PDB file of C-alpha atoms and ligand atoms in Angstrom:
ATOM      1  CA  MET A 162     210.760  59.080  56.961  1.00  0.00           C
ATOM      2  CA  GLU A 163     206.961  59.070  56.678  1.00  0.00           C
ATOM      3  CA  PHE A 164     204.978  62.217  55.911  1.00  0.00           C
ATOM      4  CA  THR A 165     201.217  62.053  56.463  1.00  0.00           C
ATOM      5  CA  VAL A 166     199.046  65.039  55.580  1.00  0.00           C
ATOM      6  CA  LEU A 167     195.594  65.418  57.117  1.00  0.00           C
ATOM      7  CA  THR A 168     193.588  67.646  54.829  1.00  0.00           C
ATOM      8  CA  LEU A 169     190.181  68.447  53.369  1.00  0.00           C
ATOM      9  CA  PHE A 170     191.817  68.691  49.921  1.00  0.00           C
ATOM     10  CA  PRO A 171     193.903  65.526  49.432  1.00  0.00           C
ATOM     11  CA  GLU A 172     194.028  66.027  45.627  1.00  0.00           C
ATOM     12  CA  LEU A 173     196.150  69.148  46.151  1.00  0.00           C
ATOM     13  CA  VAL A 174     198.774  67.262  48.128  1.00  0.00           C
ATOM     14  CA  ASP A 175     198.602  63.982  46.168  1.00  0.00           C
ATOM     15  CA  THR A 176     199.666  65.896  43.048  1.00  0.00           C
ATOM     16  CA  PHE A 177     202.672  67.213  44.935  1.00  0.00           C
ATOM     17  CA  PHE A 178     203.639  63.657  45.974  1.00  0.00           C
ATOM     18  CA  GLU A 179     203.443  62.573  42.328  1.00  0.00           C
ATOM     19  CA  HIS A 180     206.029  64.990  40.922  1.00  0.00           C
ATOM     20  CA  GLY A 181     209.740  65.806  40.875  1.00  0.00           C
ATOM     21  CA  MET A 182     212.299  64.874  43.476  1.00  0.00           C
ATOM     22  CA  ILE A 183     209.646  64.098  46.086  1.00  0.00           C
ATOM     23  CA  HIS A 184     208.117  61.510  43.774  1.00  0.00           C
ATOM     24  CA  ARG A 185     211.595  60.088  43.145  1.00  0.00           C
ATOM     25  CA  GLY A 186     212.242  59.871  46.890  1.00  0.00           C
ATOM     26  CA  ILE A 187     208.948  58.012  47.337  1.00  0.00           C
ATOM     27  CA  GLU A 188     209.701  55.665  44.428  1.00  0.00           C
ATOM     28  CA  SER A 189     213.136  54.936  45.938  1.00  0.00           C
ATOM     29  CA  ARG A 190     211.447  54.214  49.299  1.00  0.00           C
ATOM     30  CA  LEU A 191     213.540  56.856  51.060  1.00  0.00           C
ATOM     31  CA  ILE A 192     210.372  58.651  52.167  1.00  0.00           C
ATOM     32  CA  THR A 193     206.638  58.017  52.057  1.00  0.00           C
ATOM     33  CA  GLY A 194     203.910  60.562  51.378  1.00  0.00           C
ATOM     34  CA  THR A 195     200.293  59.844  52.314  1.00  0.00           C
ATOM     35  CA  CYS A 196     197.141  61.940  52.518  1.00  0.00           C
ATOM     36  CA  VAL A 197     194.250  61.364  54.872  1.00  0.00           C
ATOM     37  CA  ASN A 198     190.967  63.058  54.019  1.00  0.00           C
ATOM     38  CA  ILE A 199     189.585  64.533  57.241  1.00  0.00           C
ATOM     39  CA  ARG A 200     186.087  64.501  55.732  1.00  0.00           C
ATOM     40  CA  ASP A 201     186.158  60.674  55.668  1.00  0.00           C
ATOM     41  CA  PHE A 202     186.020  60.788  59.470  1.00  0.00           C
ATOM     42  CA  SER A 203     182.935  62.957  59.725  1.00  0.00           C
ATOM     43  CA  CYS A 204     180.194  61.230  61.710  1.00  0.00           C
ATOM     44  CA  ASP A 205     177.081  62.613  60.013  1.00  0.00           C
ATOM     45  CA  ARG A 206     175.545  61.812  56.658  1.00  0.00           C
ATOM     46  CA  HIS A 207     176.302  65.291  55.289  1.00  0.00           C
ATOM     47  CA  LYS A 208     180.014  64.733  56.000  1.00  0.00           C
ATOM     48  CA  THR A 209     180.177  67.962  58.003  1.00  0.00           C
ATOM     49  CA  VAL A 210     183.644  69.014  59.147  1.00  0.00           C
ATOM     50  CA  ASP A 211     183.029  72.587  60.334  1.00  0.00           C
ATOM     51  CA  ASP A 212     180.631  74.488  62.550  1.00  0.00           C
ATOM     52  CA  ARG A 213     179.888  78.007  63.789  1.00  0.00           C
ATOM     53  CA  PRO A 214     182.187  79.436  66.466  1.00  0.00           C
ATOM     54  CA  TYR A 215     180.931  79.581  70.043  1.00  0.00           C
ATOM     55  CA  GLY A 216     180.636  83.200  71.069  1.00  0.00           C
ATOM     56  CA  GLY A 217     179.614  84.262  67.577  1.00  0.00           C
ATOM     57  CA  GLY A 218     181.631  86.045  64.969  1.00  0.00           C
ATOM     58  CA  SER A 219     182.429  85.400  61.359  1.00  0.00           C
ATOM     59  CA  GLY A 220     183.815  82.249  59.781  1.00  0.00           C
ATOM     60  CA  MET A 221     183.619  78.576  60.662  1.00  0.00           C
ATOM     61  CA  VAL A 222     185.771  76.353  62.852  1.00  0.00           C
ATOM     62  CA  MET A 223     186.926  72.802  62.092  1.00  0.00           C
ATOM     63  CA  LYS A 224     184.994  70.405  64.331  1.00  0.00           C
ATOM     64  CA  PRO A 225     187.045  68.381  66.811  1.00  0.00           C
ATOM     65  CA  GLU A 226     185.585  64.872  66.260  1.00  0.00           C
ATOM     66  CA  PRO A 227     186.564  64.249  62.602  1.00  0.00           C
ATOM     67  CA  LEU A 228     189.994  65.775  63.163  1.00  0.00           C
ATOM     68  CA  GLU A 229     190.607  63.706  66.272  1.00  0.00           C
ATOM     69  CA  ALA A 230     189.547  60.514  64.459  1.00  0.00           C
ATOM     70  CA  ALA A 231     191.792  61.370  61.487  1.00  0.00           C
ATOM     71  CA  ILE A 232     194.775  61.926  63.812  1.00  0.00           C
ATOM     72  CA  SER A 233     194.110  58.596  65.596  1.00  0.00           C
ATOM     73  CA  PHE A 234     193.912  56.823  62.231  1.00  0.00           C
ATOM     74  CA  ALA A 235     197.240  58.343  61.121  1.00  0.00           C
ATOM     75  CA  LYS A 236     198.836  57.529  64.480  1.00  0.00           C
ATOM     76  CA  GLU A 237     197.823  53.876  64.179  1.00  0.00           C
ATOM     77  CA  LYS A 238     199.882  53.713  60.984  1.00  0.00           C
ATOM     78  CA  THR A 239     202.840  55.723  62.291  1.00  0.00           C
ATOM     79  CA  PRO A 240     202.644  55.441  66.105  1.00  0.00           C
ATOM     80  CA  LYS A 241     205.837  57.366  66.802  1.00  0.00           C
ATOM     81  CA  ALA A 242     204.978  60.260  64.494  1.00  0.00           C
ATOM     82  CA  LYS A 243     204.927  63.823  65.744  1.00  0.00           C
ATOM     83  CA  VAL A 244     201.702  65.745  65.119  1.00  0.00           C
ATOM     84  CA  VAL A 245     202.473  69.129  63.593  1.00  0.00           C
ATOM     85  CA  LEU A 246     199.772  71.769  63.221  1.00  0.00           C
ATOM     86  CA  MET A 247     200.095  74.210  60.332  1.00  0.00           C
ATOM     87  CA  THR A 248     199.194  77.636  61.695  1.00  0.00           C
ATOM     88  CA  PRO A 249     200.348  81.230  61.213  1.00  0.00           C
ATOM     89  CA  GLN A 250     200.694  81.298  65.023  1.00  0.00           C
ATOM     90  CA  GLY A 251     203.439  78.634  65.128  1.00  0.00           C
ATOM     91  CA  ILE A 252     207.200  79.023  65.227  1.00  0.00           C
ATOM     92  CA  ARG A 253     208.497  80.350  61.939  1.00  0.00           C
ATOM     93  CA  PHE A 254     209.912  77.695  59.624  1.00  0.00           C
ATOM     94  CA  ASN A 255     213.426  78.160  58.227  1.00  0.00           C
ATOM     95  CA  GLN A 256     216.352  76.157  56.821  1.00  0.00           C
ATOM     96  CA  GLN A 257     217.642  75.385  60.309  1.00  0.00           C
ATOM     97  CA  LYS A 258     214.295  73.851  61.247  1.00  0.00           C
ATOM     98  CA  ALA A 259     214.288  71.865  57.985  1.00  0.00           C
ATOM     99  CA  CYS A 260     217.745  70.468  58.861  1.00  0.00           C
ATOM    100  CA  ASP A 261     216.636  69.604  62.405  1.00  0.00           C
ATOM    101  CA  LEU A 262     213.547  67.735  61.197  1.00  0.00           C
ATOM    102  CA  ALA A 263     215.553  65.903  58.528  1.00  0.00           C
ATOM    103  CA  ASN A 264     218.271  64.920  61.019  1.00  0.00           C
ATOM    104  CA  ARG A 265     215.791  63.674  63.593  1.00  0.00           C
ATOM    105  CA  ARG A 266     214.056  61.480  60.979  1.00  0.00           C
ATOM    106  CA  GLU A 267     210.868  61.384  63.041  1.00  0.00           C
ATOM    107  CA  ASP A 268     207.720  60.559  61.079  1.00  0.00           C
ATOM    108  CA  LEU A 269     205.505  63.617  60.787  1.00  0.00           C
ATOM    109  CA  ILE A 270     201.726  64.024  60.668  1.00  0.00           C
ATOM    110  CA  PHE A 271     200.714  67.449  59.331  1.00  0.00           C
ATOM    111  CA  VAL A 272     197.335  68.860  60.303  1.00  0.00           C
ATOM    112  CA  CYS A 273     196.135  71.337  57.674  1.00  0.00           C
ATOM    113  CA  GLY A 274     193.531  73.766  58.905  1.00  0.00           C
ATOM    114  CA  ARG A 275     190.880  75.538  56.827  1.00  0.00           C
ATOM    115  CA  TYR A 276     188.278  78.205  57.657  1.00  0.00           C
ATOM    116  CA  GLU A 277     189.196  80.021  60.914  1.00  0.00           C
ATOM    117  CA  GLY A 278     191.293  77.053  62.033  1.00  0.00           C
ATOM    118  CA  ILE A 279     190.744  74.062  64.305  1.00  0.00           C
ATOM    119  CA  ASP A 280     188.898  73.631  67.608  1.00  0.00           C
ATOM    120  CA  GLU A 281     191.299  74.614  70.411  1.00  0.00           C
ATOM    121  CA  ARG A 282     190.790  71.312  72.266  1.00  0.00           C
ATOM    122  CA  VAL A 283     192.353  69.321  69.448  1.00  0.00           C
ATOM    123  CA  TYR A 284     195.314  71.640  69.558  1.00  0.00           C
ATOM    124  CA  THR A 285     195.814  71.352  73.319  1.00  0.00           C
ATOM    125  CA  GLN A 286     195.343  67.580  73.475  1.00  0.00           C
ATOM    126  CA  LEU A 287     196.811  66.156  70.298  1.00  0.00           C
ATOM    127  CA  VAL A 288     199.282  68.569  68.725  1.00  0.00           C
ATOM    128  CA  ASP A 289     203.010  68.242  69.494  1.00  0.00           C
ATOM    129  CA  GLU A 290     204.226  71.287  67.612  1.00  0.00           C
ATOM    130  CA  GLU A 291     202.888  74.297  65.683  1.00  0.00           C
ATOM    131  CA  ILE A 292     204.705  75.582  62.603  1.00  0.00           C
ATOM    132  CA  SER A 293     204.112  78.674  60.483  1.00  0.00           C
ATOM    133  CA  ILE A 294     205.729  79.278  57.103  1.00  0.00           C
ATOM    134  CA  GLY A 295     205.663  83.053  57.501  1.00  0.00           C
ATOM    135  CA  ASP A 296     203.876  86.045  58.891  1.00  0.00           C
ATOM    136  CA  TYR A 297     200.938  86.008  56.509  1.00  0.00           C
ATOM    137  CA  VAL A 298     197.621  84.170  56.495  1.00  0.00           C
ATOM    138  CA  MET A 299     196.633  81.677  53.805  1.00  0.00           C
ATOM    139  CA  THR A 300     193.284  79.957  53.302  1.00  0.00           C
ATOM    140  CA  GLY A 301     194.635  76.532  54.264  1.00  0.00           C
ATOM    141  CA  GLY A 302     197.595  74.641  55.659  1.00  0.00           C
ATOM    142  CA  GLU A 303     198.281  72.477  52.575  1.00  0.00           C
ATOM    143  CA  LEU A 304     200.784  74.841  50.937  1.00  0.00           C
ATOM    144  CA  ALA A 305     202.567  75.163  54.269  1.00  0.00           C
ATOM    145  CA  ALA A 306     202.754  71.383  54.737  1.00  0.00           C
ATOM    146  CA  MET A 307     204.037  70.923  51.179  1.00  0.00           C
ATOM    147  CA  ALA A 308     206.682  73.628  51.645  1.00  0.00           C
ATOM    148  CA  ILE A 309     207.922  71.915  54.806  1.00  0.00           C
ATOM    149  CA  ILE A 310     207.875  68.387  53.356  1.00  0.00           C
ATOM    150  CA  ASP A 311     209.700  69.597  50.244  1.00  0.00           C
ATOM    151  CA  SER A 312     212.513  71.268  52.136  1.00  0.00           C
ATOM    152  CA  VAL A 313     212.879  68.469  54.710  1.00  0.00           C
ATOM    153  CA  ALA A 314     212.735  65.617  52.184  1.00  0.00           C
ATOM    154  CA  ARG A 315     215.476  67.088  49.971  1.00  0.00           C
ATOM    155  CA  MET A 316     217.837  66.854  52.938  1.00  0.00           C
ATOM    156  CA  ILE A 317     217.271  63.112  53.378  1.00  0.00           C
ATOM    157  CA  PRO A 318     220.342  61.438  51.857  1.00  0.00           C
ATOM    158  CA  GLY A 319     219.572  60.059  48.398  1.00  0.00           C
ATOM    159  CA  VAL A 320     216.451  62.122  47.653  1.00  0.00           C
ATOM    160  CA  LEU A 321     218.352  64.701  45.589  1.00  0.00           C
ATOM    161  CA  GLY A 322     220.699  62.140  44.092  1.00  0.00           C
ATOM    162  CA  SER A 323     223.763  64.139  45.091  1.00  0.00           C
ATOM    163  CA  GLU A 324     224.004  65.233  48.710  1.00  0.00           C
ATOM    164  CA  ALA A 325     226.648  67.797  47.797  1.00  0.00           C
ATOM    165  CA  SER A 326     223.993  69.934  46.082  1.00  0.00           C
ATOM    166  CA  SER A 327     222.153  70.644  49.336  1.00  0.00           C
ATOM    167  CA  LEU A 328     225.353  71.345  51.280  1.00  0.00           C
ATOM    168  CA  SER A 329     226.063  74.610  49.442  1.00  0.00           C
ATOM    169  CA  ASP A 330     222.445  75.798  49.488  1.00  0.00           C
ATOM    170  CA  SER A 331     221.459  79.229  50.666  1.00  0.00           C
ATOM    171  CA  PHE A 332     221.072  79.526  54.456  1.00  0.00           C
ATOM    172  CA  ILE A 333     223.431  76.635  55.171  1.00  0.00           C
ATOM    173  CA  ASP A 334     225.953  78.391  57.432  1.00  0.00           C
ATOM    174  CA  ASP A 335     223.799  81.537  57.193  1.00  0.00           C
ATOM    175  CA  ARG A 336     225.041  82.577  53.759  1.00  0.00           C
ATOM    176  CA  LEU A 337     223.363  82.827  50.340  1.00  0.00           C
ATOM    177  CA  GLU A 338     224.577  80.469  47.641  1.00  0.00           C
ATOM    178  CA  TYR A 339     226.989  81.638  44.898  1.00  0.00           C
ATOM    179  CA  ALA A 340     225.950  82.547  41.331  1.00  0.00           C
ATOM    180  CA  HIS A 341     225.360  79.716  38.857  1.00  0.00           C
ATOM    181  CA  TYR A 342     226.111  79.540  35.128  1.00  0.00           C
ATOM    182  CA  THR A 343     225.533  76.876  32.482  1.00  0.00           C
ATOM    183  CA  ARG A 344     226.010  76.617  28.693  1.00  0.00           C
ATOM    184  CA  PRO A 345     226.246  78.605  26.435  1.00  0.00           C
ATOM    185  CA  GLU A 346     229.529  80.287  27.382  1.00  0.00           C
ATOM    186  CA  VAL A 347     228.272  83.634  26.023  1.00  0.00           C
ATOM    187  CA  HIS A 348     224.611  84.642  26.325  1.00  0.00           C
ATOM    188  CA  ASN A 349     223.232  88.038  25.222  1.00  0.00           C
ATOM    189  CA  GLY A 350     226.835  89.303  25.134  1.00  0.00           C
ATOM    190  CA  LEU A 351     227.524  88.217  28.721  1.00  0.00           C
ATOM    191  CA  SER A 352     230.321  85.688  29.304  1.00  0.00           C
ATOM    192  CA  VAL A 353     230.654  83.099  32.033  1.00  0.00           C
ATOM    193  CA  PRO A 354     233.403  84.169  34.505  1.00  0.00           C
ATOM    194  CA  GLY A 355     236.650  82.735  33.126  1.00  0.00           C
ATOM    195  CA  VAL A 356     237.669  81.094  36.396  1.00  0.00           C
ATOM    196  CA  LEU A 357     234.710  78.692  36.135  1.00  0.00           C
ATOM    197  CA  LEU A 358     236.150  77.364  32.875  1.00  0.00           C
ATOM    198  CA  SER A 359     239.682  77.032  34.274  1.00  0.00           C
ATOM    199  CA  GLY A 360     239.318  73.568  35.832  1.00  0.00           C
ATOM    200  CA  ASN A 361     241.302  74.877  38.841  1.00  0.00           C
ATOM    201  CA  HIS A 362     239.256  73.581  41.803  1.00  0.00           C
ATOM    202  CA  GLU A 363     240.828  75.830  44.432  1.00  0.00           C
ATOM    203  CA  ARG A 364     240.299  78.992  42.341  1.00  0.00           C
ATOM    204  CA  ILE A 365     236.717  77.930  41.640  1.00  0.00           C
ATOM    205  CA  ARG A 366     236.122  77.349  45.369  1.00  0.00           C
ATOM    206  CA  GLN A 367     237.532  80.829  46.127  1.00  0.00           C
ATOM    207  CA  TRP A 368     235.396  82.448  43.410  1.00  0.00           C
ATOM    208  CA  ARG A 369     232.264  80.753  44.729  1.00  0.00           C
ATOM    209  CA  LYS A 370     233.050  81.764  48.296  1.00  0.00           C
ATOM    210  CA  THR A 371     233.479  85.386  47.149  1.00  0.00           C
ATOM    211  CA  SER A 372     230.261  85.276  45.101  1.00  0.00           C
ATOM    212  CA  SER A 373     228.362  83.841  48.083  1.00  0.00           C
ATOM    213  CA  LEU A 374     229.691  86.553  50.415  1.00  0.00           C
ATOM    214  CA  GLN A 375     228.964  89.375  47.965  1.00  0.00           C
ATOM    215  CA  ARG A 376     225.391  88.167  47.487  1.00  0.00           C
ATOM    216  CA  THR A 377     224.862  87.819  51.220  1.00  0.00           C
ATOM    217  CA  PHE A 378     226.277  91.294  51.796  1.00  0.00           C
ATOM    218  CA  LEU A 379     224.114  92.894  49.096  1.00  0.00           C
ATOM    219  CA  LYS A 380     220.870  90.961  49.559  1.00  0.00           C
ATOM    220  CA  ARG A 381     220.777  89.700  53.137  1.00  0.00           C
ATOM    221  CA  PRO A 382     223.284  91.603  55.309  1.00  0.00           C
ATOM    222  CA  ASP A 383     221.256  90.541  58.381  1.00  0.00           C
ATOM    223  CA  LEU A 384     222.742  87.041  58.004  1.00  0.00           C
ATOM    224  CA  PHE A 385     226.146  88.405  59.085  1.00  0.00           C
ATOM    225  CA  GLU A 386     224.540  89.191  62.442  1.00  0.00           C
ATOM    226  CA  THR A 387     223.502  85.575  63.050  1.00  0.00           C
ATOM    227  CA  GLN A 388     226.850  84.207  61.836  1.00  0.00           C
ATOM    228  CA  VAL A 389     229.833  86.550  62.092  1.00  0.00           C
ATOM    229  CA  PRO A 390     232.367  86.291  59.234  1.00  0.00           C
ATOM    230  CA  THR A 391     235.188  83.762  59.630  1.00  0.00           C
ATOM    231  CA  VAL A 392     238.855  84.775  59.186  1.00  0.00           C
ATOM    232  CA  GLU A 393     238.773  83.621  55.559  1.00  0.00           C
ATOM    233  CA  GLU A 394     235.523  85.492  54.903  1.00  0.00           C
ATOM    234  CA  LYS A 395     236.893  88.695  56.415  1.00  0.00           C
ATOM    235  CA  LYS A 396     239.933  88.434  54.146  1.00  0.00           C
ATOM    236  CA  ILE A 397     237.724  88.027  51.080  1.00  0.00           C
ATOM    237  CA  LEU A 398     235.455  90.914  52.109  1.00  0.00           C
ATOM    238  CA  ARG A 399     238.471  93.218  52.687  1.00  0.00           C
ATOM    239  CA  GLN A 400     239.847  92.327  49.254  1.00  0.00           C
ATOM    240  CA  TRP A 401     236.438  93.110  47.726  1.00  0.00           C
ATOM    241  CA  CYS A 402     236.366  96.477  49.544  1.00  0.00           C
ATOM    242  CA  ARG A 403     239.803  97.308  48.104  1.00  0.00           C
ATOM    243  CA  GLU A 404     238.588  96.433  44.589  1.00  0.00           C
ATOM    244  CA  LEU A 405     235.509  98.622  45.048  1.00  0.00           C
ATOM    245  CA  GLU A 406     237.669 101.518  46.260  1.00  0.00           C
ATOM    246  CA  THR A 407     239.869 101.323  43.166  1.00  0.00           C
ATOM    247  CA  LEU A 408     236.712 101.352  41.043  1.00  0.00           C
ATOM    248  CA  VAL A 409     235.374 104.481  42.785  1.00  0.00           C
ATOM    249  CA  ASN A 410     238.789 106.257  43.051  1.00  0.00           C
ATOM    250  CA  PRO A 411     240.801 104.912  40.129  1.00  0.00           C
TER     251      PRO A 411
HETATM  252  N1  SAM B 835     192.190  82.466  61.962  1.00  0.00           N
HETATM  253  C1  SAM B 835     193.534  81.980  61.942  1.00  0.00           C
HETATM  254  C2  SAM B 835     194.470  82.986  62.604  1.00  0.00           C
HETATM  255  O1  SAM B 835     194.238  84.190  62.441  1.00  0.00           O
HETATM  256  O2  SAM B 835     195.446  82.581  63.253  1.00  0.00           O
HETATM  257  C3  SAM B 835     193.994  81.721  60.527  1.00  0.00           C
HETATM  258  C4  SAM B 835     193.282  80.603  59.876  1.00  0.00           C
HETATM  259  S1  SAM B 835     193.764  80.370  58.206  1.00  0.00           S
HETATM  260  C5  SAM B 835     192.573  81.340  57.368  1.00  0.00           C
HETATM  261  C6  SAM B 835     193.291  78.727  57.842  1.00  0.00           C
HETATM  262  C7  SAM B 835     194.392  77.702  57.973  1.00  0.00           C
HETATM  263  O3  SAM B 835     195.424  77.970  57.052  1.00  0.00           O
HETATM  264  C8  SAM B 835     195.078  77.608  59.315  1.00  0.00           C
HETATM  265  O4  SAM B 835     194.345  76.823  60.225  1.00  0.00           O
HETATM  266  C9  SAM B 835     196.407  76.982  58.957  1.00  0.00           C
HETATM  267  O5  SAM B 835     196.314  75.582  58.913  1.00  0.00           O
HETATM  268  C10 SAM B 835     196.663  77.512  57.547  1.00  0.00           C
HETATM  269  N2  SAM B 835     197.625  78.626  57.484  1.00  0.00           N
HETATM  270  C11 SAM B 835     197.365  79.892  57.126  1.00  0.00           C
HETATM  271  N3  SAM B 835     198.448  80.656  57.131  1.00  0.00           N
HETATM  272  C12 SAM B 835     199.472  79.855  57.504  1.00  0.00           C
HETATM  273  C13 SAM B 835     200.867  80.056  57.706  1.00  0.00           C
HETATM  274  N4  SAM B 835     201.428  81.254  57.542  1.00  0.00           N
HETATM  275  N5  SAM B 835     201.623  79.000  58.068  1.00  0.00           N
HETATM  276  C14 SAM B 835     201.053  77.783  58.257  1.00  0.00           C
HETATM  277  N6  SAM B 835     199.731  77.532  58.085  1.00  0.00           N
HETATM  278  C15 SAM B 835     198.946  78.547  57.719  1.00  0.00           C
END
């Protein structure tokens, strides 16, 4: 899967491609990560990429010509790629969207805006999809593109090393992930739950399921609205309620 980022700040994104699991995925040729500097496609000697908005008002707008040329250049290299505009006005990104993009394996070209955003004509003629990473406004689209690439790439088999680790992640099946512990066995007087040391896989699975449900219930009860509890989950939640009742009314 090829990720191309069109940006005025390629150094920001290049650093991201050079670290951690993403770097490993690139080294293993499971994904590619490339930056295209939009400024390289400016037609004047001052390398201008922005201009004043028609109709007046504050801020600058990204000029259409350099952006259009940068998109064409990226499309020549990855002709089947989808052009995705980073904008707070797009559909809100979530784990489901990350899974969809990873499963489709389409190459992606990310357009990172700056200033007040891009000229509307580039959006209407060249953009396939708009994505937002949340209901807040940042100064540029680079962090948004990196967030999306990071979460999509880790779902490509082999990037994380073990696929199992992404299967129990939070938001898979609309639940939060269970609590984690590592050595030492006792830290600041707090012990690791005994069941995790038992070696009994079924009991560990049950404990993790319970931990995941408790966390979802306490931190993100709204997730039970998108995915109603299964029979097994209801049983676990009832058992937890009984335990809480005995704590309150011993
Ligand atoms: N004037 C625009 C508006 O109100 O919709 C916001 C422009 S913002 C200051 C500059 C650029 O940052 C945008 O073109 C976009 O690429 C990026 N950006 C800002 N917030 C974002 C978000 N929540 N998700 C994705 N991209 C975002």
